[in-house]
Coordinates of C-alpha atoms and ligand atoms in Angstrom, one line a residue:
M1 CA -0.1 0.2 -0.1
R2 CA 0.7 3.9 -0.2
T3 CA 0.2 6.2 1.9
K4 CA 0.4 9.7 1.6
T5 CA 0.4 12.2 5.0
D6 CA 1.5 15.6 5.1
I7 CA 3.1 15.2 8.9
L8 CA 4.9 10.9 9.8
V9 CA 5.4 10.5 13.3
L10 CA 6.8 7.4 14.2
G11 CA 6.0 6.8 17.6
S12 CA 3.1 6.9 20.0
G13 CA 5.1 7.5 23.5
I14 CA 5.5 11.2 25.1
A15 CA 7.4 13.4 22.3
G16 CA 5.4 12.0 19.0
L17 CA 2.0 12.4 20.8
T18 CA 3.2 15.8 22.0
F19 CA 4.2 16.6 18.7
A20 CA 1.2 15.0 17.3
I21 CA -1.5 17.4 18.9
K22 CA 0.4 20.7 18.8
A23 CA 0.6 20.0 14.9
A24 CA -2.9 18.7 14.9
Q25 CA -4.3 22.3 16.4
Q26 CA -2.0 24.4 14.1
F27 CA -2.9 22.2 10.9
P28 CA -6.6 21.3 11.0
N29 CA -6.8 20.6 7.2
R30 CA -3.5 18.6 7.9
Q31 CA -3.2 14.8 7.8
I32 CA -0.9 13.2 11.1
L33 CA -0.2 9.7 10.8
V34 CA 1.5 8.3 14.2
L35 CA 2.4 4.9 13.7
T36 CA 3.0 3.0 16.8
K37 CA 5.3 -0.5 16.7
T38 CA 3.0 -2.5 19.1
V39 CA 0.0 -0.4 20.7
E40 CA -0.6 3.3 21.2
G41 CA -0.3 2.7 24.7
E42 CA 3.1 0.6 25.2
S43 CA 6.4 3.1 25.3
N44 CA 8.4 3.7 27.6
T45 CA 6.7 6.5 28.5
R46 CA 3.9 4.6 29.8
Y47 CA 6.0 3.1 32.3
A48 CA 8.0 6.4 34.1
Q49 CA 8.0 6.3 38.1
G50 CA 9.9 9.5 39.0
G51 CA 7.9 11.7 37.5
V52 CA 9.1 15.3 35.8
A53 CA 11.9 17.9 36.4
A54 CA 10.1 21.5 36.3
V55 CA 10.9 24.9 38.9
W56 CA 8.0 24.8 41.0
D57 CA 8.3 26.4 43.9
E58 CA 10.0 29.5 42.7
Q59 CA 10.6 30.5 47.0
Q60 CA 12.7 27.6 46.9
D61 CA 14.3 27.4 43.7
N62 CA 15.5 28.3 40.6
F63 CA 16.6 28.1 36.9
E64 CA 20.1 28.2 37.7
K65 CA 20.2 25.4 40.5
H66 CA 18.0 23.0 37.5
I67 CA 20.9 24.2 35.7
A68 CA 23.6 23.6 37.7
D69 CA 22.2 20.1 39.0
T70 CA 22.0 19.0 35.4
L71 CA 25.5 20.1 34.3
D72 CA 27.2 18.4 37.4
A73 CA 25.1 14.6 36.5
G74 CA 26.3 15.6 32.5
D75 CA 29.6 15.4 33.3
G76 CA 31.1 18.9 31.7
L77 CA 29.8 16.9 28.3
C78 CA 26.0 18.9 28.3
K79 CA 25.8 21.7 25.8
E80 CA 25.1 24.3 28.3
N81 CA 22.6 26.7 25.7
I82 CA 20.6 23.4 25.8
V83 CA 20.9 22.8 29.4
R84 CA 19.7 26.3 30.0
I85 CA 16.0 25.6 27.1
V86 CA 15.0 23.1 28.5
V87 CA 15.0 24.3 32.0
E88 CA 13.4 27.4 31.0
E89 CA 11.1 26.6 28.5
G90 CA 9.7 23.8 30.8
P91 CA 7.5 24.7 33.5
E92 CA 5.2 26.0 30.5
R93 CA 5.7 22.6 28.9
V94 CA 4.6 21.0 32.5
R95 CA 1.9 23.4 32.6
E96 CA 0.4 22.2 29.6
I97 CA -0.1 19.1 29.9
I98 CA -1.6 19.8 32.9
G99 CA -4.3 21.8 30.7
W100 CA -5.0 18.5 29.1
G101 CA -5.6 16.8 32.0
A102 CA -2.6 15.4 33.7
R103 CA -3.1 15.1 38.0
F104 CA -0.2 15.1 39.4
D105 CA 0.0 14.6 43.1
K106 CA -0.9 17.1 45.5
E107 CA 0.4 18.0 49.0
K108 CA -2.2 17.0 51.8
N109 CA -5.0 19.5 52.0
S110 CA -2.6 22.4 50.1
P111 CA -3.7 23.4 46.7
G112 CA 0.0 23.3 45.9
Y113 CA 1.9 20.1 44.0
D114 CA 3.9 17.6 46.5
L115 CA 7.1 18.1 44.5
A116 CA 9.6 15.3 45.2
R117 CA 13.0 14.5 45.3
E118 CA 15.5 12.8 43.4
G119 CA 19.2 12.1 42.4
G120 CA 21.6 14.9 41.6
H121 CA 19.2 16.8 42.5
S122 CA 19.1 20.1 44.9
E123 CA 16.3 20.6 45.0
H124 CA 12.5 18.7 45.2
R125 CA 11.1 19.5 42.1
I126 CA 9.8 16.8 40.6
L127 CA 6.2 16.5 39.9
H128 CA 4.2 13.2 39.9
Y129 CA 1.6 11.0 40.4
K130 CA 2.5 8.3 42.5
D131 CA 4.6 5.7 41.6
L132 CA 2.6 5.9 37.8
T133 CA 3.7 9.4 36.9
G134 CA 4.1 8.0 32.5
W135 CA 1.3 6.1 32.7
E136 CA -0.8 9.1 33.6
M137 CA 0.8 11.3 31.0
Q138 CA 0.3 9.1 28.2
R139 CA -3.2 8.4 29.4
T140 CA -3.5 12.5 29.0
L141 CA -1.8 12.7 25.9
M142 CA -3.9 9.9 24.1
E143 CA -7.1 11.3 25.4
E144 CA -6.4 14.4 23.9
A145 CA -4.8 13.0 20.8
A146 CA -8.2 11.6 20.1
K147 CA -10.1 15.0 20.0
Y148 CA -8.2 15.8 16.8
Q149 CA -9.9 14.2 13.4
N150 CA -6.4 14.5 11.9
I151 CA -4.6 12.9 14.2
K152 CA -4.7 8.7 12.9
V153 CA -2.6 6.8 15.0
L154 CA -1.2 3.1 13.2
E155 CA -0.8 0.8 15.7
H156 CA 1.4 -2.1 14.9
Y157 CA 3.7 -0.8 11.9
F158 CA 7.0 -1.3 12.3
A159 CA 9.3 1.7 10.9
L160 CA 11.7 0.1 8.8
D161 CA 13.6 2.4 6.9
L162 CA 14.0 6.1 6.3
I163 CA 13.6 7.0 2.4
T164 CA 16.0 9.0 0.6
Q165 CA 17.4 10.0 -2.5
H166 CA 19.2 7.1 -2.0
H167 CA 15.4 5.5 -3.2
L168 CA 16.4 7.3 -6.2
G169 CA 19.1 5.5 -7.4
R170 CA 21.7 8.1 -6.3
M171 CA 25.0 7.6 -4.4
V172 CA 24.2 8.7 -0.7
I173 CA 27.0 8.7 1.7
R174 CA 27.4 10.5 5.4
V175 CA 28.7 13.2 4.2
T176 CA 26.8 14.0 0.8
P177 CA 25.3 17.7 1.8
D178 CA 22.0 17.6 1.2
I179 CA 20.2 13.9 1.8
E180 CA 16.2 14.5 2.4
C181 CA 13.5 12.4 4.0
Y182 CA 11.0 11.5 1.9
G183 CA 9.0 9.4 4.4
C184 CA 9.7 5.3 5.6
Y185 CA 8.7 1.6 4.8
A186 CA 7.2 -0.2 7.4
L187 CA 5.7 -3.3 8.0
N188 CA 2.1 -3.8 9.0
K189 CA 2.3 -6.5 11.2
Q190 CA -1.3 -7.4 11.1
N191 CA -0.8 -8.9 7.3
N192 CA 2.7 -8.5 6.9
E193 CA 3.3 -6.2 4.3
I194 CA 5.5 -3.5 3.7
D195 CA 3.9 -0.4 3.1
T196 CA 5.3 3.3 1.0
L197 CA 4.5 6.0 3.7
L198 CA 5.6 9.4 1.9
A199 CA 5.5 12.7 3.5
R200 CA 6.3 16.3 3.7
V201 CA 8.2 16.1 7.1
T202 CA 9.2 13.4 9.7
I203 CA 9.2 13.4 13.3
L204 CA 11.0 10.5 14.9
C205 CA 10.2 9.1 18.4
T206 CA 10.8 6.2 18.5
G207 CA 12.7 6.1 22.0
G208 CA 15.2 4.3 23.7
G209 CA 17.1 0.5 23.6
G210 CA 17.5 -0.8 26.5
Q211 CA 16.4 -4.5 24.9
V212 CA 20.0 -4.7 23.4
Y213 CA 21.4 -5.5 27.3
K214 CA 20.0 -8.3 29.4
S215 CA 19.0 -6.4 31.7
T216 CA 17.3 -3.1 31.7
T217 CA 13.7 -1.3 33.0
N218 CA 12.1 -0.9 29.1
P219 CA 10.0 -3.0 27.9
V220 CA 10.0 -4.8 24.9
I221 CA 9.6 -2.1 21.8
A222 CA 12.9 0.0 23.3
T223 CA 15.1 -1.2 20.3
G224 CA 16.8 1.4 18.7
D225 CA 15.0 1.6 15.5
G226 CA 14.9 5.1 14.5
V227 CA 18.5 5.6 15.4
A228 CA 19.4 2.5 13.5
M229 CA 16.5 3.8 10.8
T230 CA 18.9 7.5 10.9
Y231 CA 22.3 6.1 10.5
R232 CA 21.6 3.9 8.2
A233 CA 20.2 6.5 5.7
K234 CA 23.4 8.1 6.4
G235 CA 22.3 10.6 9.2
R236 CA 24.7 11.5 12.3
V237 CA 24.1 10.0 15.6
E238 CA 26.7 10.5 18.2
N239 CA 27.2 9.8 22.5
M240 CA 26.0 6.4 22.1
E241 CA 28.5 5.2 24.5
F242 CA 26.3 6.9 26.6
M243 CA 23.8 4.0 28.1
Q244 CA 22.7 5.0 31.7
F245 CA 22.1 2.3 34.2
H246 CA 19.8 2.7 36.5
P247 CA 20.9 2.0 40.0
T248 CA 17.8 0.6 41.6
S249 CA 16.2 -2.5 39.6
L250 CA 14.2 -5.1 41.4
Y251 CA 16.7 -8.0 41.7
N252 CA 14.6 -10.8 40.6
P253 CA 16.3 -14.2 40.0
A254 CA 14.2 -15.4 37.7
G255 CA 14.8 -12.9 34.8
E256 CA 12.3 -10.8 34.6
N257 CA 12.2 -8.8 31.4
P258 CA 12.0 -5.6 31.3
S259 CA 13.1 -5.8 35.2
F260 CA 11.3 -3.6 37.4
L261 CA 12.4 -0.6 38.1
V262 CA 12.6 1.0 42.1
S263 CA 12.1 4.7 41.4
E264 CA 15.1 6.9 42.3
A265 CA 12.0 8.3 44.7
V266 CA 12.2 5.8 46.9
R267 CA 15.7 7.2 48.0
G268 CA 14.5 11.0 47.2
F269 CA 11.7 9.6 50.5
G270 CA 14.6 8.4 52.6
G271 CA 15.3 5.2 51.1
I272 CA 19.3 3.9 52.4
L273 CA 21.3 1.8 49.8
K274 CA 22.8 -0.9 52.0
S275 CA 25.3 -3.8 52.0
A276 CA 23.4 -7.7 53.5
E277 CA 24.8 -6.9 56.6
G278 CA 22.9 -3.6 56.7
E279 CA 25.7 -1.5 56.0
E280 CA 25.8 1.1 54.1
F281 CA 28.5 2.4 51.5
M282 CA 27.8 5.4 50.0
Q283 CA 29.6 7.3 52.1
H284 CA 33.3 5.8 50.2
Y285 CA 31.6 7.0 47.2
D286 CA 30.4 10.1 47.1
S287 CA 29.5 12.5 50.2
R288 CA 25.8 13.2 48.7
L289 CA 25.4 9.5 49.7
S290 CA 22.2 7.7 48.1
L291 CA 21.4 10.9 46.7
A292 CA 24.2 11.0 44.5
P293 CA 23.7 11.0 40.4
R294 CA 22.6 8.1 38.9
D295 CA 25.9 7.1 37.2
I296 CA 27.8 7.0 40.6
V297 CA 25.3 5.0 42.6
A298 CA 25.4 2.4 39.4
R299 CA 29.1 1.6 39.9
A300 CA 29.2 2.0 43.3
I301 CA 27.1 -0.4 43.0
D302 CA 28.4 -2.4 40.4
S303 CA 31.8 -2.0 43.1
E304 CA 30.3 -3.5 46.0
M305 CA 28.4 -6.6 44.2
K306 CA 32.2 -7.1 42.6
K307 CA 34.2 -6.9 45.9
R308 CA 31.5 -9.0 47.9
G309 CA 30.8 -11.2 44.9
T310 CA 27.2 -10.9 45.9
D311 CA 23.9 -10.5 43.1
C312 CA 22.6 -7.9 44.9
M313 CA 22.8 -5.1 47.4
Y314 CA 19.5 -3.6 49.1
L315 CA 17.1 -0.4 49.7
D316 CA 16.5 -0.4 53.2
C317 CA 12.9 1.7 53.3
R318 CA 12.2 -0.1 56.9
H319 CA 12.5 2.8 58.6
L320 CA 9.9 4.8 56.5
D321 CA 6.3 5.7 57.7
K322 CA 4.2 2.8 55.9
E323 CA 1.1 5.0 55.0
G324 CA 3.6 7.3 53.6
F325 CA 5.4 4.8 51.4
T326 CA 2.3 3.2 50.3
A327 CA 0.6 6.2 49.2
H328 CA 3.5 7.5 47.3
F329 CA 4.6 4.3 45.9
P330 CA 1.6 1.7 45.6
T331 CA 3.1 -0.4 42.9
I332 CA 6.2 -0.7 43.8
Y333 CA 5.0 -1.8 46.9
D334 CA 2.7 -4.4 45.9
K335 CA 5.4 -5.6 43.3
C336 CA 7.8 -6.3 46.2
L337 CA 4.9 -7.8 48.0
S338 CA 4.0 -10.3 45.2
V339 CA 7.8 -11.7 45.1
G340 CA 7.4 -11.7 48.8
I341 CA 9.1 -8.8 50.2
D342 CA 7.6 -6.3 52.8
P343 CA 9.0 -3.6 52.1
M344 CA 8.3 -2.2 55.7
K345 CA 9.8 -5.7 57.1
D346 CA 13.0 -6.6 54.3
M347 CA 15.3 -4.9 52.5
I348 CA 14.6 -4.4 48.9
P349 CA 17.3 -6.2 46.6
V350 CA 18.1 -4.2 44.1
V351 CA 20.8 -4.0 41.0
P352 CA 21.9 -1.3 38.3
A353 CA 19.7 -1.8 35.0
C354 CA 20.8 -0.8 31.5
H355 CA 17.4 2.6 31.7
Y356 CA 18.7 5.1 28.9
M357 CA 19.5 6.0 26.0
C358 CA 21.9 9.4 27.1
G359 CA 22.8 9.4 22.8
G360 CA 21.0 9.3 20.1
I361 CA 20.2 10.8 16.3
Q362 CA 22.3 14.8 16.4
V363 CA 19.7 17.0 16.4
D364 CA 19.8 21.2 16.7
E365 CA 18.0 23.0 19.0
H366 CA 15.2 23.0 17.1
G367 CA 14.7 19.1 16.5
R368 CA 16.1 19.5 13.6
Q369 CA 18.3 15.8 12.4
S370 CA 22.2 17.7 12.1
S371 CA 22.6 15.8 8.4
I372 CA 19.0 15.4 6.8
H373 CA 16.6 18.3 6.0
R374 CA 12.4 17.1 6.5
L375 CA 13.8 14.9 9.6
Y376 CA 13.0 15.9 13.5
A377 CA 13.9 14.3 16.6
A378 CA 12.5 14.1 19.7
G379 CA 12.9 12.0 22.8
E380 CA 14.5 9.5 24.0
C381 CA 15.8 8.4 20.5
S382 CA 17.4 12.2 20.1
S383 CA 21.1 13.7 21.3
T384 CA 20.0 16.9 21.8
G385 CA 23.0 17.7 24.4
L386 CA 21.1 18.1 27.1
H387 CA 22.1 15.2 29.1
G388 CA 26.3 14.4 28.6
A389 CA 27.4 12.0 29.5
N390 CA 24.6 10.8 32.2
R391 CA 21.3 12.2 32.3
L392 CA 20.1 13.8 35.5
A393 CA 17.0 12.1 37.3
S394 CA 13.4 13.4 35.7
N395 CA 14.7 15.4 32.9
S396 CA 14.0 13.1 30.4
L397 CA 10.3 13.8 30.1
L398 CA 10.5 17.4 30.3
E399 CA 13.3 17.4 27.4
A400 CA 10.4 15.2 25.3
M401 CA 7.7 17.8 26.2
V402 CA 10.4 20.7 25.3
F403 CA 11.4 19.4 22.2
A404 CA 8.2 18.1 20.4
H405 CA 6.6 22.0 21.1
R406 CA 10.5 23.6 19.1
I407 CA 9.6 21.2 16.3
F408 CA 6.5 22.2 16.1
V409 CA 7.8 25.9 15.9
D410 CA 10.0 24.8 13.7
I411 CA 8.1 23.4 11.4
R412 CA 4.9 25.8 10.9
D413 CA 6.0 28.3 8.3
K414 CA 8.2 26.0 6.8
L415 CA 4.7 22.9 5.7
E416 CA 3.6 24.6 3.1
G417 CA 7.4 25.1 1.1
W418 CA 7.9 21.2 1.2
D419 CA 5.6 18.8 -1.1
F420 CA 5.6 15.1 -1.8
K421 CA 8.4 13.5 -3.9
D422 CA 7.8 11.4 -7.2
G423 CA 9.0 8.5 -8.3
I424 CA 9.9 6.9 -5.1
P425 CA 10.0 3.3 -5.5
D426 CA 8.4 0.4 -3.3
W427 CA 9.7 -1.8 -0.8
N428 CA 12.0 -3.8 -3.2
A429 CA 12.8 -6.9 -0.7
E430 CA 16.4 -8.1 -3.3
G431 CA 18.9 -9.4 -1.4
T432 CA 16.9 -10.4 1.7
T433 CA 16.3 -13.9 3.1
D434 CA 13.6 -15.2 4.8
P435 CA 15.3 -17.4 8.1
Q436 CA 13.0 -20.4 7.5
E437 CA 13.0 -20.9 11.8
M438 CA 12.2 -17.7 13.8
V439 CA 15.0 -19.3 16.5
L440 CA 17.7 -17.9 14.8
I441 CA 16.2 -15.1 15.0
T442 CA 15.8 -15.3 18.5
Q443 CA 18.9 -16.7 19.6
S444 CA 20.8 -14.0 17.7
I445 CA 18.8 -11.5 20.0
K446 CA 20.4 -13.4 23.0
E447 CA 23.6 -13.5 21.4
L448 CA 23.3 -10.3 21.6
K449 CA 22.1 -9.0 24.9
D450 CA 25.2 -11.6 26.5
V451 CA 27.9 -9.5 24.2
M452 CA 26.6 -5.4 25.3
S453 CA 26.1 -7.4 29.2
Y454 CA 29.2 -8.8 29.7
Y455 CA 31.3 -6.7 27.8
V456 CA 29.2 -2.5 27.2
G457 CA 28.5 -2.6 30.7
I458 CA 28.6 0.0 33.3
V459 CA 32.8 -0.6 33.9
R460 CA 34.4 -0.9 30.6
S461 CA 38.4 -1.7 29.4
N462 CA 39.4 -1.8 25.7
I463 CA 40.2 -5.7 25.7
R464 CA 36.2 -5.9 26.7
L465 CA 35.3 -3.9 24.5
K466 CA 37.3 -5.2 21.3
R467 CA 36.2 -8.2 22.4
A468 CA 32.2 -7.2 22.4
L469 CA 33.1 -5.7 18.8
D470 CA 34.8 -9.3 17.3
R471 CA 31.2 -11.0 18.7
L472 CA 29.1 -8.8 16.9
Y473 CA 30.9 -8.7 13.8
L474 CA 30.5 -12.2 13.4
L475 CA 26.7 -11.7 14.8
Ligands
LIG1 P1 8.9 6.2 24.2 O1 8.2 6.4 24.9 O2 9.7 5.0 24.1 O3 8.0 5.6 22.8 C1 8.7 5.5 22.0 C2 7.6 4.9 20.8 O4 7.7 4.8 19.6 C3 6.8 4.1 21.5 O5 5.1 4.2 21.1 C4 7.2 2.9 20.6 O6 6.0 1.7 19.3 C5 7.7 3.2 18.9 N1 8.7 2.8 17.8 C6 9.7 2.3 18.2 N2 10.1 1.9 17.3 C7 9.3 2.3 16.2 C8 9.3 1.4 15.3 N3 10.5 1.0 14.2 N4 8.4 1.4 14.5 C9 7.4 1.7 15.2 N5 7.1 2.6 15.9 C10 8.3 2.8 17.0 N6 11.7 10.0 33.1 C11 11.8 10.6 33.4 O7 12.1 12.2 32.9 N7 10.9 10.5 34.8 C12 10.8 9.4 35.5 O8 10.5 9.6 36.0 C13 11.2 8.2 34.3 N8 11.1 6.9 34.7 C14 11.3 5.9 34.1 C15 10.7 4.8 34.4 C16 11.2 3.9 33.8 C17 11.0 2.7 33.6 C18 11.4 3.6 32.1 C19 12.2 2.7 30.9 C20 11.8 5.0 31.6 C21 11.9 6.4 32.1 N9 12.3 7.4 32.0 C22 11.8 7.9 33.1 C23 12.8 7.6 31.1 C24 11.4 7.9 29.9 O9 10.3 7.4 30.5 C25 11.4 8.1 28.7 O10 12.8 8.3 28.3 C26 10.7 8.9 27.8 O11 8.8 8.6 27.8 C27 10.6 8.4 26.2 O12 9.7 8.9 25.4 P2 9.9 8.9 23.8 O13 8.6 9.4 23.4 O14 11.1 9.9 23.5 O15 9.9 7.6 23.7
LIG2 C1 12.8 6.7 39.0 O1 11.9 7.1 38.8 O2 14.0 6.6 39.3 C2 13.2 6.6 37.0 C3 13.7 8.2 36.8 C4 14.3 8.8 35.9 O3 14.6 7.4 35.0 O4 14.5 9.8 35.6

């Protein structure tokens, strides 16, 4: 099938839907097509727990503090102008989603929001909805998007390749200066056909890639497809070495996929990291103890596990108020109980797990892909320069909303000038093979996850990376 759409959005998480809603409002006569790999509500967004960081309480907090915390967490590799943009424009975007119906928790008997704290933040500035913030934001966005008839969401559509001049027979290499994107080829998983989707402009909002690791908090849709498509189309990607490991996923010897996250907000609420013997250990690594930035805490846990030869460390919440804990973290509490751990009586066993892709598709301050025209990227698949080497907790949802808005502003006056490209051929399956047995693919995925987890984990060395590279070439 061939389809023409004015705007093609790949991904229905916070970045994709925020952008689609704005575009639909601005262009009531233009068609916005949103593709999503499984169902509309399945995304990394949906699993976000801690919340969204924004300067809210101006008596206590200010932009300079949030900027300083973000720069510090990023280990000197953030782009300062981008940090300022996201921090300063963030509160407006949060007000916008509240206007669309997002219900963040309020303080008891007060109209003010209950602001939480997470690792690396010097102030309480995390708006949240219990420990289900992402679910609430995804719900809000889906309900808002459904109000616009010009947004069409295609579920079970798997984008495969971006269409560029390459598909018209022209040689396109990484330094070709005028590469343009004309849409994408996508597999309709309901009939197994590959459709040609032509667009005036394409927005990549395909999320992260944690599923390349054996242990990750990311759902199975998170396989870095947007980054791979951009790379294959000869676009620039950057900072892919900065995969963030969350320090505290629930240790589950049965190897659950995805790993269940125990939010950093639990440490913000007073949870303390300890060994099995009940000793605190973070004082050996950082003066901020259990609330140090994520990379420091993850490395500390990794190092303690290696030294002690243990499979996990522990988060002690036994001293915390049960009523407060269960009100803030009902999902975490229930999950722990379901595996025989009562957080009020037992320490919670935790291990680091791959959590967030700090690098990705290189974009500028308007979300424009830096080397392919008519292509934009927002959210976790993009690399804006906000996170540097390590993302500050709860800055991701914020970044996705800020950049979805910036892309919308950038294309507002350009859309009319972009036409559909003629002569694009249908998908050419030449050179592909049918593996006959699916097990050959699932086994390759398993090998990939093993290689990444053993050799490209939290602490790396040249010798391990070389081994990974050799194995990956074989795969
Ligand atoms: P996603 O929400 O992941 O959406 C990606 C979309 O792209 C999906 O709809 C998917 O189906 C689609 N897609 C992917 N590939 C294809 C393809 N080939 N074809 C078609 N569609 C495709 N961040 C915070 O700021 N605060 C938090 O509290 C927080 N907690 C988190 C907790 C967990 C457990 C996890 C996993 C992440 C958390 N994060 C948090 C990170 C944050 O949730 C994500 O970075 C953010 O939601 C990403 O949004 P997105 O729109 O970029 O991508
Ligand atoms: C968490 O709740 O710990 C996750 C927050 C984040 O990824 O920003």
